[in-house]
Amino acid sequence: MAYKRNIDRLPIIPAGAKEHNVTCHYCIVGCGYKAYTWPLKTQGSTDSNWIGEDLSKQQAAETAAWYAPSMYNVVKQNGKDVHVVIKPDEPSGEFRARPDPRRADGEKLAV
Ligand code: SF4
C-alpha cells in the first residue's frame, strides 16, 4: 500500500536510482512515464543527481529537472520502503526532429 509521509521538501533523485519504463493504463492513449525508485533515507544532491544537472542553479522554464509533490510517494518494492517519482517520459531530440512522412518536402514535425 502506498502512503506519503509528512515531508517539508522533496528528496532529490540520486544518480543511481532505478529507472522503470511505465505506461498509463487509464485510457487508450497509453502515455509513457519514467518511474524512479531508490532506497528510503537516501537521496541525490544538487551536484550529483539522476539528470546530471547542477541543481544549485536556476533551471530553464521547460526543464525536465523538476517534479511536483503529486509526482512523489513512498511505496513498497520487493518488501522494502522506497521513494518513487513518476515523471512524463520526455521525447528525445531525435523524435522531435524526425521528418513528417506525410510531407514530400520532408518538413519536420511540429511538436
Ligand atoms: S496520462 Fe495519457 S494514458 Fe493516462 S489518462 Fe492521461 S491521456 Fe490517458
Short mmCIF file of N, CA and C and ligand atoms in Angstrom, two decimals:
data_model
loop_
_atom_site.label_atom_id
_atom_site.label_comp_id
_atom_site.label_asym_id
_atom_site.label_seq_id
_atom_site.Cartn_x
_atom_site.Cartn_y
_atom_site.Cartn_z
N MET A 1 0.84 -1.18 0.00
CA MET A 1 0.00 0.00 0.00
C MET A 1 0.88 1.25 0.00
N ALA A 2 0.52 2.20 -0.80
CA ALA A 2 1.30 3.44 -0.89
C ALA A 2 0.87 4.42 0.20
N TYR A 3 1.79 5.16 0.71
CA TYR A 3 1.47 6.21 1.68
C TYR A 3 2.49 7.32 1.55
N LYS A 4 2.11 8.50 1.92
CA LYS A 4 3.02 9.63 1.84
C LYS A 4 3.30 10.13 3.24
N ARG A 5 4.57 10.33 3.56
CA ARG A 5 4.93 10.80 4.89
C ARG A 5 4.89 12.31 4.93
N ASN A 6 4.85 12.84 6.13
CA ASN A 6 4.90 14.30 6.28
C ASN A 6 6.31 14.75 5.94
N ILE A 7 6.44 15.45 4.85
CA ILE A 7 7.75 15.90 4.42
C ILE A 7 7.67 17.39 4.13
N ASP A 8 8.78 18.10 4.37
CA ASP A 8 8.77 19.53 4.10
C ASP A 8 9.41 19.87 2.76
N ARG A 9 10.09 18.89 2.15
CA ARG A 9 10.64 19.11 0.82
C ARG A 9 10.83 17.75 0.15
N LEU A 10 10.86 17.77 -1.16
CA LEU A 10 11.00 16.52 -1.91
C LEU A 10 12.46 16.09 -1.94
N PRO A 11 12.73 14.79 -1.81
CA PRO A 11 14.11 14.33 -1.94
C PRO A 11 14.55 14.41 -3.41
N ILE A 12 15.85 14.58 -3.61
CA ILE A 12 16.42 14.63 -4.96
C ILE A 12 16.68 13.20 -5.43
N ILE A 13 16.26 12.89 -6.65
CA ILE A 13 16.50 11.55 -7.20
C ILE A 13 18.02 11.37 -7.35
N PRO A 14 18.59 10.31 -6.77
CA PRO A 14 20.05 10.13 -6.88
C PRO A 14 20.45 9.59 -8.25
N ALA A 15 21.72 9.71 -8.56
CA ALA A 15 22.24 9.25 -9.86
C ALA A 15 22.01 7.76 -10.05
N GLY A 16 22.05 6.97 -9.00
CA GLY A 16 21.92 5.52 -9.13
C GLY A 16 20.50 5.00 -9.00
N ALA A 17 19.50 5.88 -9.07
CA ALA A 17 18.11 5.43 -8.91
C ALA A 17 17.73 4.46 -10.02
N LYS A 18 16.86 3.48 -9.68
CA LYS A 18 16.36 2.57 -10.72
C LYS A 18 15.38 3.32 -11.60
N GLU A 19 15.50 3.13 -12.91
CA GLU A 19 14.60 3.78 -13.86
C GLU A 19 13.71 2.72 -14.48
N HIS A 20 12.40 2.90 -14.40
CA HIS A 20 11.44 1.94 -14.94
C HIS A 20 10.61 2.63 -16.02
N ASN A 21 10.42 1.98 -17.15
CA ASN A 21 9.50 2.48 -18.18
C ASN A 21 8.11 1.99 -17.84
N VAL A 22 7.15 2.89 -17.70
CA VAL A 22 5.79 2.51 -17.36
C VAL A 22 4.81 3.20 -18.30
N THR A 23 3.64 2.60 -18.44
CA THR A 23 2.60 3.13 -19.32
C THR A 23 1.33 3.34 -18.52
N CYS A 24 0.71 4.48 -18.68
CA CYS A 24 -0.57 4.74 -18.02
C CYS A 24 -1.63 3.88 -18.70
N HIS A 25 -2.40 3.13 -17.89
CA HIS A 25 -3.43 2.24 -18.43
C HIS A 25 -4.82 2.85 -18.32
N TYR A 26 -4.89 4.13 -17.97
CA TYR A 26 -6.20 4.71 -17.68
C TYR A 26 -7.05 4.91 -18.93
N CYS A 27 -6.41 5.26 -20.05
CA CYS A 27 -7.21 5.44 -21.27
C CYS A 27 -6.44 4.88 -22.47
N ILE A 28 -7.02 4.97 -23.65
CA ILE A 28 -6.47 4.34 -24.85
C ILE A 28 -5.19 5.02 -25.36
N VAL A 29 -4.90 6.23 -24.90
CA VAL A 29 -3.71 6.95 -25.39
C VAL A 29 -2.43 6.22 -24.98
N GLY A 30 -2.38 5.73 -23.74
CA GLY A 30 -1.20 4.97 -23.28
C GLY A 30 0.06 5.80 -23.15
N CYS A 31 -0.02 6.92 -22.47
CA CYS A 31 1.15 7.79 -22.29
C CYS A 31 2.27 7.06 -21.55
N GLY A 32 3.51 7.39 -21.92
CA GLY A 32 4.67 6.78 -21.30
C GLY A 32 5.21 7.63 -20.16
N TYR A 33 5.71 6.94 -19.14
CA TYR A 33 6.28 7.61 -17.97
C TYR A 33 7.57 6.93 -17.57
N LYS A 34 8.41 7.66 -16.87
CA LYS A 34 9.59 7.09 -16.23
C LYS A 34 9.31 7.08 -14.73
N ALA A 35 9.48 5.93 -14.11
CA ALA A 35 9.34 5.84 -12.65
C ALA A 35 10.73 5.60 -12.08
N TYR A 36 11.13 6.43 -11.15
CA TYR A 36 12.43 6.31 -10.50
C TYR A 36 12.21 5.84 -9.07
N THR A 37 12.93 4.82 -8.64
CA THR A 37 12.85 4.36 -7.26
C THR A 37 14.25 4.27 -6.68
N TRP A 38 14.34 4.52 -5.37
CA TRP A 38 15.62 4.40 -4.67
C TRP A 38 15.33 4.25 -3.17
N PRO A 39 16.29 3.69 -2.43
CA PRO A 39 16.06 3.35 -1.02
C PRO A 39 15.67 4.57 -0.18
N LEU A 40 14.81 4.30 0.79
CA LEU A 40 14.40 5.33 1.73
C LEU A 40 15.61 5.85 2.50
N LYS A 41 15.55 7.07 2.96
CA LYS A 41 16.60 7.73 3.75
C LYS A 41 17.87 7.96 2.94
N THR A 42 17.77 7.94 1.63
CA THR A 42 18.90 8.32 0.79
C THR A 42 18.36 9.26 -0.28
N GLN A 43 19.23 10.07 -0.85
CA GLN A 43 18.83 10.94 -1.95
C GLN A 43 20.06 11.48 -2.65
N GLY A 44 19.84 12.10 -3.81
CA GLY A 44 20.92 12.73 -4.54
C GLY A 44 21.24 14.09 -3.93
N SER A 45 22.03 14.87 -4.66
CA SER A 45 22.39 16.21 -4.19
C SER A 45 22.31 17.17 -5.38
N THR A 46 22.57 18.43 -5.10
CA THR A 46 22.48 19.41 -6.19
C THR A 46 23.53 19.16 -7.27
N ASP A 47 24.66 18.54 -6.90
CA ASP A 47 25.69 18.29 -7.91
C ASP A 47 25.83 16.83 -8.30
N SER A 48 25.06 15.93 -7.70
CA SER A 48 25.07 14.51 -8.08
C SER A 48 23.64 14.02 -8.04
N ASN A 49 23.02 13.89 -9.22
CA ASN A 49 21.60 13.54 -9.27
C ASN A 49 21.29 12.80 -10.56
N TRP A 50 20.05 12.34 -10.68
CA TRP A 50 19.66 11.48 -11.80
C TRP A 50 19.80 12.14 -13.16
N ILE A 51 19.73 13.44 -13.22
CA ILE A 51 19.70 14.12 -14.51
C ILE A 51 21.04 14.78 -14.86
N GLY A 52 21.99 14.72 -13.93
CA GLY A 52 23.32 15.25 -14.18
C GLY A 52 23.36 16.75 -14.34
N GLU A 53 22.41 17.44 -13.72
CA GLU A 53 22.37 18.91 -13.79
C GLU A 53 22.89 19.51 -12.49
N ASP A 54 23.38 20.73 -12.56
CA ASP A 54 23.73 21.48 -11.36
C ASP A 54 22.45 22.12 -10.84
N LEU A 55 21.83 21.48 -9.86
CA LEU A 55 20.52 21.93 -9.37
C LEU A 55 20.63 23.13 -8.43
N SER A 56 21.87 23.57 -8.15
CA SER A 56 22.00 24.77 -7.33
C SER A 56 21.74 26.02 -8.17
N LYS A 57 21.68 25.84 -9.51
CA LYS A 57 21.45 26.97 -10.42
C LYS A 57 19.99 26.99 -10.88
N GLN A 58 19.52 28.16 -11.26
CA GLN A 58 18.17 28.30 -11.81
C GLN A 58 18.04 27.44 -13.05
N GLN A 59 16.97 26.66 -13.14
CA GLN A 59 16.74 25.80 -14.29
C GLN A 59 15.91 26.54 -15.34
N ALA A 60 16.02 26.09 -16.59
CA ALA A 60 15.25 26.69 -17.68
C ALA A 60 13.76 26.45 -17.46
N ALA A 61 12.93 27.22 -18.14
CA ALA A 61 11.48 27.16 -17.93
C ALA A 61 10.92 25.77 -18.22
N GLU A 62 11.40 25.10 -19.26
CA GLU A 62 10.85 23.79 -19.62
C GLU A 62 11.81 22.66 -19.26
N THR A 63 12.55 22.82 -18.19
CA THR A 63 13.50 21.80 -17.78
C THR A 63 12.79 20.51 -17.38
N ALA A 64 13.47 19.39 -17.60
CA ALA A 64 12.97 18.10 -17.13
C ALA A 64 13.41 17.85 -15.69
N ALA A 65 14.22 18.78 -15.15
CA ALA A 65 14.79 18.58 -13.81
C ALA A 65 13.86 19.12 -12.72
N TRP A 66 12.64 18.66 -12.70
CA TRP A 66 11.72 19.06 -11.63
C TRP A 66 10.65 18.00 -11.47
N TYR A 67 9.98 18.00 -10.32
CA TYR A 67 8.79 17.19 -10.09
C TYR A 67 8.02 17.81 -8.94
N ALA A 68 6.72 17.60 -9.00
CA ALA A 68 5.81 18.18 -8.01
C ALA A 68 5.54 17.17 -6.90
N PRO A 69 5.04 17.62 -5.76
CA PRO A 69 4.70 16.67 -4.68
C PRO A 69 3.73 15.59 -5.13
N SER A 70 2.85 15.88 -6.06
CA SER A 70 1.90 14.87 -6.54
C SER A 70 2.57 13.78 -7.37
N MET A 71 3.82 13.98 -7.75
CA MET A 71 4.56 13.00 -8.55
C MET A 71 5.47 12.15 -7.68
N TYR A 72 5.40 12.34 -6.37
CA TYR A 72 6.30 11.65 -5.43
C TYR A 72 5.50 10.85 -4.42
N ASN A 73 6.06 9.72 -3.98
CA ASN A 73 5.44 8.96 -2.91
C ASN A 73 6.46 8.00 -2.31
N VAL A 74 6.05 7.30 -1.28
CA VAL A 74 6.83 6.22 -0.69
C VAL A 74 6.02 4.95 -0.86
N VAL A 75 6.63 3.91 -1.43
CA VAL A 75 5.91 2.67 -1.71
C VAL A 75 6.79 1.48 -1.29
N LYS A 76 6.19 0.30 -1.30
CA LYS A 76 6.96 -0.93 -1.05
C LYS A 76 7.42 -1.50 -2.39
N GLN A 77 8.70 -1.87 -2.47
CA GLN A 77 9.24 -2.52 -3.66
C GLN A 77 10.10 -3.68 -3.17
N ASN A 78 9.75 -4.90 -3.56
CA ASN A 78 10.44 -6.10 -3.10
C ASN A 78 10.51 -6.15 -1.57
N GLY A 79 9.41 -5.72 -0.92
CA GLY A 79 9.31 -5.79 0.54
C GLY A 79 10.00 -4.67 1.28
N LYS A 80 10.58 -3.70 0.57
CA LYS A 80 11.28 -2.60 1.24
C LYS A 80 10.65 -1.27 0.86
N ASP A 81 10.67 -0.32 1.80
CA ASP A 81 10.18 1.03 1.50
C ASP A 81 11.15 1.73 0.56
N VAL A 82 10.62 2.34 -0.47
CA VAL A 82 11.45 3.10 -1.41
C VAL A 82 10.75 4.41 -1.76
N HIS A 83 11.55 5.41 -2.10
CA HIS A 83 11.00 6.62 -2.71
C HIS A 83 10.59 6.28 -4.13
N VAL A 84 9.52 6.92 -4.63
CA VAL A 84 9.17 6.78 -6.04
C VAL A 84 8.80 8.15 -6.59
N VAL A 85 9.34 8.47 -7.75
CA VAL A 85 8.95 9.67 -8.51
C VAL A 85 8.55 9.20 -9.89
N ILE A 86 7.37 9.62 -10.33
CA ILE A 86 6.89 9.25 -11.67
C ILE A 86 6.78 10.51 -12.51
N LYS A 87 7.57 10.53 -13.60
CA LYS A 87 7.65 11.71 -14.46
C LYS A 87 7.24 11.35 -15.88
N PRO A 88 6.61 12.27 -16.60
CA PRO A 88 6.31 12.02 -18.01
C PRO A 88 7.60 11.73 -18.77
N ASP A 89 7.53 10.74 -19.67
CA ASP A 89 8.70 10.41 -20.49
C ASP A 89 8.88 11.53 -21.51
N GLU A 90 10.07 12.07 -21.56
CA GLU A 90 10.35 13.18 -22.47
C GLU A 90 10.68 12.64 -23.85
N PRO A 91 10.09 13.19 -24.92
CA PRO A 91 10.53 12.79 -26.27
C PRO A 91 11.99 13.18 -26.46
N SER A 92 12.74 12.30 -27.10
CA SER A 92 14.15 12.61 -27.33
C SER A 92 14.27 13.65 -28.43
N GLY A 93 15.45 14.24 -28.55
CA GLY A 93 15.68 15.21 -29.61
C GLY A 93 15.47 14.61 -30.98
N GLU A 94 15.86 13.33 -31.16
CA GLU A 94 15.68 12.66 -32.45
C GLU A 94 14.20 12.56 -32.79
N PHE A 95 13.37 12.21 -31.81
CA PHE A 95 11.95 12.07 -32.08
C PHE A 95 11.35 13.42 -32.49
N ARG A 96 11.75 14.46 -31.79
CA ARG A 96 11.21 15.78 -32.10
C ARG A 96 11.63 16.26 -33.49
N ALA A 97 12.79 15.80 -33.95
CA ALA A 97 13.33 16.33 -35.21
C ALA A 97 13.03 15.45 -36.41
N ARG A 98 12.28 14.35 -36.23
CA ARG A 98 12.11 13.44 -37.37
C ARG A 98 11.23 14.09 -38.45
N PRO A 99 11.48 13.75 -39.72
CA PRO A 99 10.69 14.33 -40.80
C PRO A 99 9.26 13.82 -40.76
N ASP A 100 8.31 14.64 -41.15
CA ASP A 100 6.91 14.24 -41.23
C ASP A 100 6.74 13.39 -42.49
N PRO A 101 6.39 12.07 -42.35
CA PRO A 101 6.29 11.20 -43.53
C PRO A 101 5.15 11.60 -44.46
N ARG A 102 4.24 12.41 -43.99
CA ARG A 102 3.11 12.83 -44.85
C ARG A 102 3.50 13.96 -45.79
N ARG A 103 4.68 14.54 -45.58
CA ARG A 103 5.08 15.70 -46.37
C ARG A 103 6.21 15.33 -47.33
N ALA A 104 6.01 15.60 -48.59
CA ALA A 104 7.01 15.27 -49.60
C ALA A 104 8.26 16.13 -49.44
N ASP A 105 8.12 17.33 -48.92
CA ASP A 105 9.28 18.21 -48.79
C ASP A 105 10.10 17.92 -47.52
N GLY A 106 9.67 16.91 -46.74
CA GLY A 106 10.45 16.50 -45.58
C GLY A 106 10.40 17.48 -44.41
N GLU A 107 9.40 18.34 -44.39
CA GLU A 107 9.31 19.29 -43.28
C GLU A 107 9.21 18.55 -41.95
N LYS A 108 9.83 19.10 -40.93
CA LYS A 108 9.86 18.45 -39.61
C LYS A 108 8.50 18.55 -38.94
N LEU A 109 8.24 17.55 -38.12
CA LEU A 109 7.01 17.55 -37.33
C LEU A 109 7.08 18.68 -36.31
N ALA A 110 6.01 19.40 -36.16
CA ALA A 110 5.95 20.42 -35.11
C ALA A 110 5.43 19.75 -33.86
N VAL A 111 6.24 19.68 -32.82
CA VAL A 111 5.83 19.02 -31.58
C VAL A 111 5.58 20.07 -30.53
S1 SF4 B 1 -1.89 10.12 -18.86
FE1 SF4 B 1 -2.21 9.59 -21.02
S2 SF4 B 1 -2.92 7.45 -20.98
FE2 SF4 B 1 -3.15 8.27 -18.91
S3 SF4 B 1 -5.25 9.03 -18.80
FE3 SF4 B 1 -3.97 10.77 -19.38
S4 SF4 B 1 -4.02 10.79 -21.64
FE4 SF4 B 1 -4.75 8.75 -20.96
#
